[in-house]
Coordinates of C-alpha atoms and ligand atoms in Angstrom, one line a residue:
M1 CA -55.2 -63.9 -64.1
K2 CA -52.6 -65.5 -61.9
I3 CA -49.2 -65.9 -63.5
L4 CA -46.2 -67.8 -62.3
V5 CA -42.8 -66.4 -63.4
V6 CA -39.9 -68.8 -63.3
N7 CA -36.2 -68.2 -63.6
A8 CA -34.2 -71.5 -63.7
G9 CA -30.4 -71.3 -63.2
S10 CA -27.9 -74.2 -63.2
S11 CA -28.5 -74.9 -59.5
S12 CA -31.4 -72.6 -58.6
L13 CA -35.0 -72.0 -59.5
K14 CA -36.5 -68.6 -58.6
Y15 CA -40.2 -68.0 -58.8
Q16 CA -42.9 -65.3 -58.3
L17 CA -46.6 -65.7 -58.5
F18 CA -48.4 -62.5 -59.7
D19 CA -52.0 -61.6 -59.5
M20 CA -52.1 -59.6 -62.8
D21 CA -55.5 -58.1 -62.0
T22 CA -53.8 -56.1 -59.2
G23 CA -50.1 -56.5 -60.1
A24 CA -49.5 -57.9 -56.6
V25 CA -46.9 -60.5 -55.9
L26 CA -48.8 -63.3 -54.1
A27 CA -45.9 -65.5 -53.3
K28 CA -42.2 -65.9 -54.2
G29 CA -39.3 -68.0 -53.4
N30 CA -36.1 -69.7 -54.4
C31 CA -35.0 -73.3 -54.7
E32 CA -31.2 -73.5 -54.3
R33 CA -28.5 -76.1 -54.4
I34 CA -30.5 -78.1 -57.0
G35 CA -28.4 -81.2 -57.9
I36 CA -26.3 -80.8 -54.8
D37 CA -28.6 -81.3 -51.8
G38 CA -31.5 -78.8 -51.8
A39 CA -32.9 -75.8 -49.9
I40 CA -36.0 -73.8 -50.4
T41 CA -37.2 -70.4 -49.2
H42 CA -40.8 -69.4 -49.8
K43 CA -42.7 -66.3 -48.9
C44 CA -46.4 -65.8 -49.2
A45 CA -48.1 -62.5 -48.5
G46 CA -49.8 -62.5 -45.1
K47 CA -48.4 -65.9 -44.1
N48 CA -45.3 -67.2 -42.2
D49 CA -42.1 -67.5 -44.3
H50 CA -41.1 -71.1 -45.0
K51 CA -37.5 -72.3 -45.2
A52 CA -36.5 -76.0 -45.5
N53 CA -33.8 -78.3 -46.6
V54 CA -35.4 -80.7 -49.0
S55 CA -33.8 -83.1 -51.4
L56 CA -33.7 -81.5 -54.9
P57 CA -31.9 -83.8 -57.2
D58 CA -33.1 -82.0 -60.4
H59 CA -35.3 -79.2 -61.7
R60 CA -38.2 -81.5 -61.9
A61 CA -38.0 -82.1 -58.1
A62 CA -37.8 -78.4 -57.5
V63 CA -40.9 -77.7 -59.6
K64 CA -42.8 -80.3 -57.7
E65 CA -41.8 -78.7 -54.4
V66 CA -42.7 -75.2 -55.6
L67 CA -46.2 -76.3 -56.8
A68 CA -46.7 -78.1 -53.5
L69 CA -45.8 -74.9 -51.5
L70 CA -48.0 -72.7 -53.7
T71 CA -51.0 -74.9 -53.1
D72 CA -50.2 -75.6 -49.4
T73 CA -53.0 -74.8 -47.0
S74 CA -50.7 -73.0 -44.5
V75 CA -48.1 -71.2 -46.7
G76 CA -49.7 -71.4 -50.1
A77 CA -51.4 -68.7 -52.3
V78 CA -53.8 -70.8 -54.4
R79 CA -56.1 -73.7 -53.7
S80 CA -55.0 -75.6 -56.8
V81 CA -52.5 -75.3 -59.6
G82 CA -55.5 -74.9 -62.0
E83 CA -55.9 -71.3 -60.7
I84 CA -52.6 -70.4 -62.3
G85 CA -53.4 -69.5 -65.9
A86 CA -50.0 -69.0 -67.3
V87 CA -46.3 -69.5 -66.7
G88 CA -43.6 -67.0 -67.9
H89 CA -40.2 -68.7 -68.3
R90 CA -37.1 -66.5 -68.3
F91 CA -34.6 -67.5 -71.0
A92 CA -31.2 -65.8 -71.2
H93 CA -30.9 -66.6 -74.9
G94 CA -33.4 -66.7 -77.7
G95 CA -30.9 -66.9 -80.5
E96 CA -31.6 -65.2 -83.8
R97 CA -35.0 -66.8 -84.2
L98 CA -36.9 -66.0 -81.0
R99 CA -36.9 -62.3 -81.5
A100 CA -39.7 -61.5 -79.1
S101 CA -41.5 -63.2 -76.2
A102 CA -43.4 -66.2 -77.5
R103 CA -45.7 -69.0 -76.5
L104 CA -43.6 -72.1 -76.1
G105 CA -44.3 -75.4 -77.9
A106 CA -42.3 -78.2 -79.4
D107 CA -40.8 -76.0 -82.2
E108 CA -39.6 -73.3 -79.9
I109 CA -38.0 -75.9 -77.5
A110 CA -36.3 -77.7 -80.3
Y111 CA -34.8 -74.4 -81.4
L112 CA -33.7 -73.5 -77.9
E113 CA -32.1 -77.0 -77.7
S114 CA -30.3 -76.4 -80.9
I115 CA -28.7 -73.2 -79.6
V116 CA -27.4 -74.7 -76.4
P117 CA -23.8 -74.7 -77.8
I118 CA -23.9 -70.8 -77.7
N119 CA -25.8 -70.8 -74.4
P120 CA -24.3 -73.7 -72.5
L121 CA -24.8 -72.4 -68.9
H122 CA -28.3 -71.0 -69.0
G123 CA -29.9 -73.0 -71.7
P124 CA -30.1 -76.6 -70.2
P125 CA -31.6 -75.6 -66.8
A126 CA -34.1 -73.2 -68.4
I127 CA -35.2 -76.0 -70.8
S128 CA -35.4 -78.5 -67.9
G129 CA -37.5 -76.1 -65.8
Y130 CA -39.9 -75.5 -68.7
K131 CA -40.3 -79.2 -69.4
A132 CA -41.1 -80.0 -65.8
L133 CA -43.6 -77.2 -65.6
A134 CA -45.2 -77.9 -68.9
E135 CA -45.8 -81.5 -67.7
A136 CA -47.1 -80.5 -64.3
M137 CA -49.3 -77.6 -65.7
P138 CA -50.6 -78.8 -69.1
H139 CA -53.6 -76.5 -68.7
A140 CA -51.5 -73.3 -68.5
V141 CA -50.2 -71.2 -71.3
H142 CA -46.4 -71.3 -71.3
V143 CA -44.5 -68.2 -72.5
G144 CA -40.8 -67.7 -73.0
V145 CA -39.3 -64.3 -72.4
F146 CA -35.7 -63.9 -73.8
D147 CA -33.1 -61.5 -72.5
T148 CA -31.7 -61.3 -76.0
S149 CA -34.9 -60.3 -77.8
Y150 CA -34.7 -56.6 -76.8
Y151 CA -31.7 -56.6 -79.2
S152 CA -33.4 -58.2 -82.2
D153 CA -33.6 -54.9 -84.0
L154 CA -30.0 -53.9 -83.7
E155 CA -28.6 -52.8 -87.1
D156 CA -26.2 -55.3 -88.7
Y157 CA -23.3 -52.9 -88.2
A158 CA -24.0 -53.0 -84.4
Y159 CA -24.1 -56.8 -84.1
I160 CA -21.7 -58.1 -86.7
Y161 CA -18.1 -58.4 -85.4
P162 CA -15.4 -57.2 -87.8
I163 CA -14.0 -60.7 -88.2
P164 CA -14.4 -62.9 -91.4
Y165 CA -18.1 -62.8 -92.2
E166 CA -18.1 -66.5 -92.9
L167 CA -17.7 -67.2 -89.2
Y168 CA -21.0 -65.4 -88.5
E169 CA -22.6 -67.5 -91.2
K170 CA -21.1 -70.7 -90.0
Y171 CA -21.4 -70.3 -86.2
R172 CA -23.8 -67.4 -85.7
V173 CA -21.1 -65.5 -83.8
R174 CA -22.5 -62.0 -83.4
R175 CA -23.5 -59.6 -80.7
Y176 CA -26.7 -60.9 -79.0
G177 CA -26.8 -58.7 -75.9
F178 CA -28.1 -59.8 -72.5
H179 CA -30.1 -58.3 -69.5
G180 CA -32.5 -57.1 -72.2
T181 CA -35.6 -57.7 -70.0
S182 CA -34.2 -55.4 -67.3
H183 CA -33.1 -52.7 -69.8
R184 CA -36.5 -52.9 -71.6
Y185 CA -38.3 -52.4 -68.3
V186 CA -36.3 -49.5 -66.9
A187 CA -36.1 -47.7 -70.3
G188 CA -39.9 -48.1 -70.6
E189 CA -40.3 -46.6 -67.1
A190 CA -38.0 -43.7 -68.0
A191 CA -39.8 -43.0 -71.2
K192 CA -43.1 -42.8 -69.1
L193 CA -41.4 -40.4 -66.6
L194 CA -40.3 -38.2 -69.6
H195 CA -43.7 -38.5 -71.3
N196 CA -41.7 -39.3 -74.4
P197 CA -42.0 -42.7 -76.1
H198 CA -39.3 -41.6 -78.5
A199 CA -36.7 -40.6 -75.9
K200 CA -33.0 -41.3 -76.2
I201 CA -32.1 -43.3 -73.1
V202 CA -28.9 -44.9 -71.8
T203 CA -29.6 -47.5 -69.1
C204 CA -26.9 -48.9 -66.8
H205 CA -27.7 -52.3 -65.3
L206 CA -24.8 -52.5 -62.7
G207 CA -24.9 -55.6 -60.6
N208 CA -22.8 -58.7 -60.2
G209 CA -23.2 -58.8 -64.0
S210 CA -23.3 -55.4 -65.7
S211 CA -24.3 -54.0 -69.0
I212 CA -25.2 -50.7 -70.6
T213 CA -27.8 -50.3 -73.3
A214 CA -28.8 -47.4 -75.6
T215 CA -32.5 -47.1 -76.5
V216 CA -34.4 -44.8 -78.8
N217 CA -38.1 -45.0 -79.8
G218 CA -38.5 -47.9 -77.3
K219 CA -35.9 -50.0 -79.2
A220 CA -32.4 -50.9 -78.2
V221 CA -29.8 -49.7 -80.7
D222 CA -26.6 -50.9 -79.0
T223 CA -25.6 -52.8 -75.9
S224 CA -22.3 -53.6 -74.1
M225 CA -22.7 -57.3 -73.8
G226 CA -22.0 -59.3 -76.9
F227 CA -21.8 -62.9 -78.1
T228 CA -21.8 -63.8 -74.4
P229 CA -22.4 -61.8 -71.2
Q230 CA -18.6 -61.4 -71.0
D231 CA -18.3 -58.2 -73.0
G232 CA -18.6 -54.6 -71.9
V233 CA -17.9 -53.1 -68.4
P234 CA -15.9 -55.0 -65.8
M235 CA -18.1 -57.1 -63.5
G236 CA -17.8 -59.0 -60.2
T237 CA -15.5 -61.7 -61.7
R238 CA -15.8 -61.0 -65.5
S239 CA -13.2 -58.9 -67.2
G240 CA -15.6 -57.1 -69.6
A241 CA -14.1 -55.9 -72.9
I242 CA -10.3 -56.5 -73.2
D243 CA -8.0 -56.6 -76.2
P244 CA -8.6 -60.2 -77.5
T245 CA -4.9 -60.8 -77.9
V246 CA -4.4 -60.2 -74.2
L247 CA -6.0 -63.6 -73.8
T248 CA -4.2 -65.5 -76.6
Y249 CA -0.9 -64.0 -75.3
I250 CA -1.6 -65.2 -71.7
M251 CA -2.8 -68.5 -73.0
K252 CA 0.6 -69.1 -74.8
K253 CA 2.6 -67.8 -71.9
E254 CA 0.8 -69.8 -69.2
G255 CA 0.0 -72.8 -71.3
L256 CA -3.8 -72.4 -70.7
T257 CA -6.4 -74.5 -72.4
P258 CA -9.5 -72.6 -73.9
E259 CA -11.5 -73.7 -70.9
Q260 CA -8.9 -72.4 -68.5
A261 CA -8.7 -69.1 -70.5
E262 CA -12.5 -68.8 -70.3
K263 CA -12.3 -69.4 -66.5
L264 CA -9.7 -66.6 -66.3
I265 CA -11.9 -63.9 -67.9
N266 CA -15.2 -65.3 -66.4
S267 CA -14.5 -66.1 -62.8
Q268 CA -11.1 -64.7 -61.9
S269 CA -11.2 -61.2 -63.4
G270 CA -13.2 -58.0 -62.9
L271 CA -13.4 -56.5 -59.5
F272 CA -12.2 -59.7 -57.9
G273 CA -9.2 -60.1 -60.3
V274 CA -7.9 -56.5 -59.9
S275 CA -8.6 -56.1 -56.2
G276 CA -7.8 -59.6 -55.1
V277 CA -10.4 -58.9 -52.4
S278 CA -13.9 -59.9 -53.5
S279 CA -16.3 -59.9 -56.4
D280 CA -18.8 -58.0 -54.3
C281 CA -18.7 -54.3 -54.9
R282 CA -19.4 -53.5 -51.2
D283 CA -16.4 -55.5 -50.1
V284 CA -14.1 -53.9 -52.7
K285 CA -15.3 -50.4 -51.8
A286 CA -14.8 -51.1 -48.1
A287 CA -11.3 -52.3 -48.8
A288 CA -10.6 -49.2 -50.9
E289 CA -11.8 -47.0 -48.1
G290 CA -9.4 -48.9 -45.8
G291 CA -6.5 -47.9 -48.0
N292 CA -6.2 -51.1 -50.2
A293 CA -4.5 -49.7 -53.4
R294 CA -5.7 -52.5 -55.7
A295 CA -9.3 -52.2 -54.5
K296 CA -9.1 -48.5 -55.2
L297 CA -7.8 -49.2 -58.7
A298 CA -10.6 -51.8 -59.3
V299 CA -13.2 -49.1 -58.5
K300 CA -11.4 -46.5 -60.7
I301 CA -11.3 -49.0 -63.6
L302 CA -15.0 -49.8 -63.2
V303 CA -16.0 -46.1 -63.2
H304 CA -13.7 -45.3 -66.2
Q305 CA -15.2 -48.1 -68.3
I306 CA -18.8 -47.2 -67.4
K307 CA -18.1 -43.6 -68.4
K308 CA -16.5 -44.6 -71.7
I309 CA -19.5 -46.7 -72.7
I310 CA -22.1 -44.0 -71.6
G311 CA -20.2 -41.5 -73.7
S312 CA -20.0 -43.7 -76.8
Y313 CA -23.8 -44.3 -76.6
I314 CA -24.5 -40.6 -76.3
A315 CA -22.4 -40.2 -79.5
E316 CA -24.4 -43.0 -81.2
L317 CA -27.7 -41.5 -80.1
N318 CA -26.6 -38.0 -81.0
G319 CA -27.6 -36.8 -77.6
C320 CA -29.4 -38.3 -74.6
D321 CA -32.7 -37.5 -72.8
A322 CA -32.2 -39.8 -69.8
L323 CA -29.5 -41.7 -68.0
V324 CA -30.8 -44.6 -65.8
F325 CA -29.1 -46.6 -63.1
T326 CA -30.5 -49.9 -62.0
A327 CA -29.6 -53.3 -60.4
G328 CA -27.6 -54.0 -57.2
I329 CA -24.8 -51.4 -57.6
G330 CA -26.8 -49.0 -59.7
E331 CA -29.7 -48.9 -57.3
N332 CA -27.8 -48.9 -54.0
D333 CA -24.4 -47.4 -54.5
S334 CA -24.8 -43.6 -54.5
E335 CA -21.1 -43.0 -54.4
L336 CA -20.5 -45.0 -57.5
R337 CA -23.3 -43.2 -59.3
A338 CA -21.7 -39.9 -58.3
L339 CA -18.3 -41.0 -59.5
V340 CA -19.8 -42.1 -62.9
C341 CA -21.6 -38.8 -63.3
K342 CA -18.7 -36.6 -62.2
D343 CA -17.2 -34.3 -64.8
M344 CA -19.9 -35.2 -67.4
E345 CA -21.4 -31.7 -67.6
G346 CA -19.9 -31.5 -71.1
L347 CA -22.4 -34.2 -72.1
G348 CA -25.3 -32.5 -70.2
I349 CA -25.1 -34.9 -67.2
A350 CA -25.0 -33.6 -63.7
V351 CA -26.6 -35.1 -60.5
D352 CA -27.7 -33.3 -57.4
E353 CA -25.3 -34.6 -54.7
K354 CA -27.7 -34.4 -51.9
I355 CA -30.6 -36.1 -53.7
N356 CA -28.3 -38.8 -54.9
A357 CA -26.8 -39.5 -51.5
A358 CA -30.2 -39.6 -49.8
A359 CA -32.0 -41.6 -52.5
P360 CA -34.0 -44.3 -50.6
R361 CA -33.5 -47.9 -51.6
G362 CA -36.0 -49.6 -53.8
A363 CA -37.5 -46.3 -55.0
T364 CA -37.5 -44.5 -58.4
V365 CA -35.7 -41.2 -57.8
E366 CA -34.7 -38.4 -60.2
L367 CA -31.2 -37.3 -59.4
T368 CA -30.9 -34.5 -62.0
K369 CA -29.1 -31.3 -60.9
A370 CA -31.0 -28.2 -61.6
G371 CA -30.2 -27.0 -65.2
A372 CA -28.7 -30.3 -66.4
K373 CA -29.9 -31.2 -69.9
V374 CA -29.9 -35.0 -69.4
R375 CA -32.3 -36.3 -66.7
T376 CA -30.7 -38.9 -64.5
F377 CA -32.8 -41.5 -62.6
V378 CA -32.4 -44.5 -60.3
I379 CA -35.1 -46.9 -61.4
P380 CA -35.3 -50.3 -59.6
T381 CA -35.5 -53.1 -62.1
N382 CA -38.3 -55.6 -62.1
E383 CA -37.6 -58.3 -64.7
E384 CA -40.1 -60.7 -63.1
Y385 CA -43.0 -58.2 -63.6
M386 CA -41.9 -57.5 -67.2
I387 CA -42.0 -61.3 -67.8
A388 CA -45.4 -61.5 -66.2
R389 CA -46.6 -58.6 -68.4
D390 CA -45.4 -60.3 -71.6
T391 CA -46.9 -63.6 -70.5
L392 CA -50.3 -62.0 -69.8
A393 CA -50.3 -60.3 -73.2
L394 CA -49.6 -63.6 -74.9
S395 CA -52.1 -65.5 -72.9
K396 CA -55.1 -63.6 -74.2
Ligands
AMP401 P1 -27.2 -57.8 -58.4 O1 -26.5 -58.8 -59.3 O2 -28.1 -56.9 -59.2 O3 -27.9 -58.5 -57.3 O4 -26.1 -56.9 -57.7 C1 -25.1 -57.4 -56.9 C2 -24.1 -56.3 -56.7 O5 -24.7 -55.2 -56.1 C3 -22.9 -56.7 -55.7 O6 -21.7 -56.3 -56.3 C4 -23.2 -55.9 -54.5 O7 -22.0 -55.6 -53.8 C5 -23.9 -54.7 -55.0 N1 -24.6 -54.0 -54.0 C6 -25.8 -54.4 -53.4 N2 -26.1 -53.6 -52.4 C7 -25.2 -52.6 -52.4 C8 -25.0 -51.4 -51.7 N3 -25.8 -51.0 -50.7 N4 -23.9 -50.6 -51.9 C9 -23.1 -51.0 -52.9 N5 -23.2 -52.1 -53.7 C10 -24.2 -52.9 -53.4

C-alpha cells in the first residue's frame, strides 16, 4: 500500500509518500510560507527535484499543490491520487482522549477542535491540513498519529502537577509530553538492538526542541516535556524547566503581560537567551570555541540539565539498559554527546571516544565503551516512517 504522511505546521506542510510494501520513500517535500506567499520543494526518487514559488494562501491550496505534484507526469510518483490508500496525519496533541493512533472521523476532529485551547499553535493547522486532504481524498483511510499518545500510560503521580487538583479537573492541566512518536521509534529500535522488549531505555531527542523520555517494557514512564513543549531541558529559544516564580517575578518587575512572558520563555530564552548569539547549536558552539563566554555558559547549562534528567530517569527506572541520542544535535554533535556522557561511569555510562567522534551521520551506531554497563547508541529518528507504520496497521 502507498501511504502519504503529512505534517502540517502553522506556515508549512511537510509530506512523504511511502511504499509500505518495500518501506521506500517514493517522494517527499515541503510547502513553506503558507499564508505569506508560498514556496514548495519536492523530490521524487529517480526524477529531477522540483522547486517553485507558488501562491499558497492556506493549507487547502498547499494540499492541492502537493497532490498535483505527486501525480505529475514528470516529477510525480503515482498516476492518480486513487493509488494512495491511506494518509497519516501528524498531530502534536491528542489530549487525554486520543490515547493511541486512530482513524479520523467527525468525532475525533470535534475532539481535536475542542482541545485547541491547550494546543493553540499546532492544532489549527493540523486540523486544516486534515480537512483539506479528507476532502481531496475521500477514498483513503485517514489516520491521526499523536505525539502525546506515547505518554498515555504514565502513572498519575508522573502526570499530575502538585498544584490544586481542581485545576487539573477544570482545565486538564497535566503533563502530556511531546515528541512521543520520535521517542517511541528510537526506543523501539534500541529494544530490537538489545533483543529485549522489556529494556529500560532513556532516549534523548535533542534538536531545536529537546526532550528526554524514560521507557520500560515498550512504554513511556516519564518525559521531560509537560503541559506544553516548554518544560525540561533548555532548547534553541525555549528555557526548559525553570522555577515558576522566576517568571512571575520578572513579569512584575518588567510589567509584562502573560503573552509577553510566554514569548520570553518560548522565543527569547534557551541557547539563544543565554548566549545572545543564536538558537542554532552549531552557531553557539562555534562562538564558544571562539572564546565567547556566554556561548560557553549556554553549552554548559545545556549539558548540565541533560545530565540531571538522564540521572533522574535512571533513578526512576532503577537502572538503565540503553541510552539513546537522536534528532539534529543528538545525531550530529559528537562533542555534545561526549560532554553529556562524561563522568557518568558511576551510572554505568561510558562512550568510546573514537567511535563517538567518527560516528557517521544518518547511521545507527553503538558508542558503548568496552565494559560499560549501559549501552549507548545514536539512532536517527524517523517519525514519518513511524506514522506510516501506524497508518498501515489501522488501514487493514
Ligand atoms: P532538529 O530540530 O532535530 O532539526 O535539530 C536542529 C538542531 O540540530 C539545531 O540546533 C542544529 O544546530 C543542530 N545540528 C544539526 N546538525 C548539527 C551538527 N552537525 N552539529 C551540531 N549540531 C547540529
